[in-house]
Coordinates of C-alpha atoms in Angstrom, one line a residue:
X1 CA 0.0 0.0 0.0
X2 CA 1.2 3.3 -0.7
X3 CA 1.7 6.7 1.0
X4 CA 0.5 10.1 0.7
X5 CA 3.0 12.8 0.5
X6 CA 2.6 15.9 2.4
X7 CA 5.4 18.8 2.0
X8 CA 5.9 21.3 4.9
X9 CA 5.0 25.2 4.2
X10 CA 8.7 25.8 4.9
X11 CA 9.8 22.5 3.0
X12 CA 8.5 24.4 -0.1
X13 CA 9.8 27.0 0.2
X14 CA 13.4 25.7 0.3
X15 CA 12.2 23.5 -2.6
X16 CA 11.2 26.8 -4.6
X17 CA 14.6 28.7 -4.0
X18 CA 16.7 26.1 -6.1
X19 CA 17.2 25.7 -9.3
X20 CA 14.5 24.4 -12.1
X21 CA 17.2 21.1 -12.2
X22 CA 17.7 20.7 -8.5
X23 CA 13.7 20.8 -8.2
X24 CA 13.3 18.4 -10.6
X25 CA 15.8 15.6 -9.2
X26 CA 14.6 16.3 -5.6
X27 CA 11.1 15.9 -6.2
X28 CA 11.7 12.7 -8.5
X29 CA 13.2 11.7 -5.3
X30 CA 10.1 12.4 -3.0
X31 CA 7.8 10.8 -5.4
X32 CA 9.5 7.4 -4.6
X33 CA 9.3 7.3 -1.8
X34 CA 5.2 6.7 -2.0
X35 CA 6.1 3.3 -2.3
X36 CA 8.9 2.6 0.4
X37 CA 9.3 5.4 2.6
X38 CA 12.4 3.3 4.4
X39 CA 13.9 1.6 1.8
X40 CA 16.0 2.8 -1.2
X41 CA 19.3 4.8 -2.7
X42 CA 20.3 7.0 -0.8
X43 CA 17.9 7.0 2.5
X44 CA 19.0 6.5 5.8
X45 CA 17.6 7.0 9.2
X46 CA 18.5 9.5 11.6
X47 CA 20.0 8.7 14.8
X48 CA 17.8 10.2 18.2
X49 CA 14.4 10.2 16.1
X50 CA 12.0 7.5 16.0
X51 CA 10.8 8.3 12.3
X52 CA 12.5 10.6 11.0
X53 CA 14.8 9.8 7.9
X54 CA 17.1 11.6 4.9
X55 CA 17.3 10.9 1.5
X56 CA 20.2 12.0 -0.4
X57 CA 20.2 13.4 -3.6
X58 CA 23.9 14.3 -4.7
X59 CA 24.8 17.3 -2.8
X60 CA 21.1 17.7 -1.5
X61 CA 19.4 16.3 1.2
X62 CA 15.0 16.0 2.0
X63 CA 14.8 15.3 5.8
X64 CA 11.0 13.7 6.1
X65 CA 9.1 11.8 8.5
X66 CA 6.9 8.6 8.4
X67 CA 3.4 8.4 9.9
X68 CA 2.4 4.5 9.5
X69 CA -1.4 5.5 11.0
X70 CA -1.9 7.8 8.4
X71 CA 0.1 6.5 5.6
X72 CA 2.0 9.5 5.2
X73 CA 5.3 11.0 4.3
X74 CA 5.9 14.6 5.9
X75 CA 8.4 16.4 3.9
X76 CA 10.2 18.4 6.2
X77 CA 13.1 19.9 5.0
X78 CA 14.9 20.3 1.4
X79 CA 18.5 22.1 1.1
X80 CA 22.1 21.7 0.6
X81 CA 23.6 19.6 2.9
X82 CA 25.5 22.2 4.3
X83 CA 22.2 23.6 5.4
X84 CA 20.7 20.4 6.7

């Protein structure tokens, strides 16, 4: 069964500053993970949360979380990863 995404005011934001090809590759990103939210290239878990996770997209990363209830993936943050 898949997820719903849901992307954070401030998420979007972040996502609209980049560029038109940074956009593009980040959100090709977020869109899989409707299927597997935990699984993947590039996606780990981060340590002291209990569902929050990062998925890495060259020099980029989308911190997001996972509600299982709900079925959803909250898009948190989206930046450089010396921003993150």
């Amino acid at each position: 069964m898949s997820y719903a995404i849901q992307v954070s005011a401030a998420a979007e934001r972040e996502l609209l500053r980049l560029s038109r090809n940074v956009q593009t590759r980040l959100l090709s990103a977020i869109q899989k993970l409707i299927a597997n939210p935990r699984q993947g290239a590039g996606i780990k878990k981060l340590q002291g949360e209990s569902e929050a996770y990062r998925v890495r997209v060259g020099d980029y990363r989308v911190l997001y979380r996972v509600d299982d209830k709900r079925r959803l993936v909250m898009v948190v943050k989206a930046a450089h990863r010396r921003e993150v």
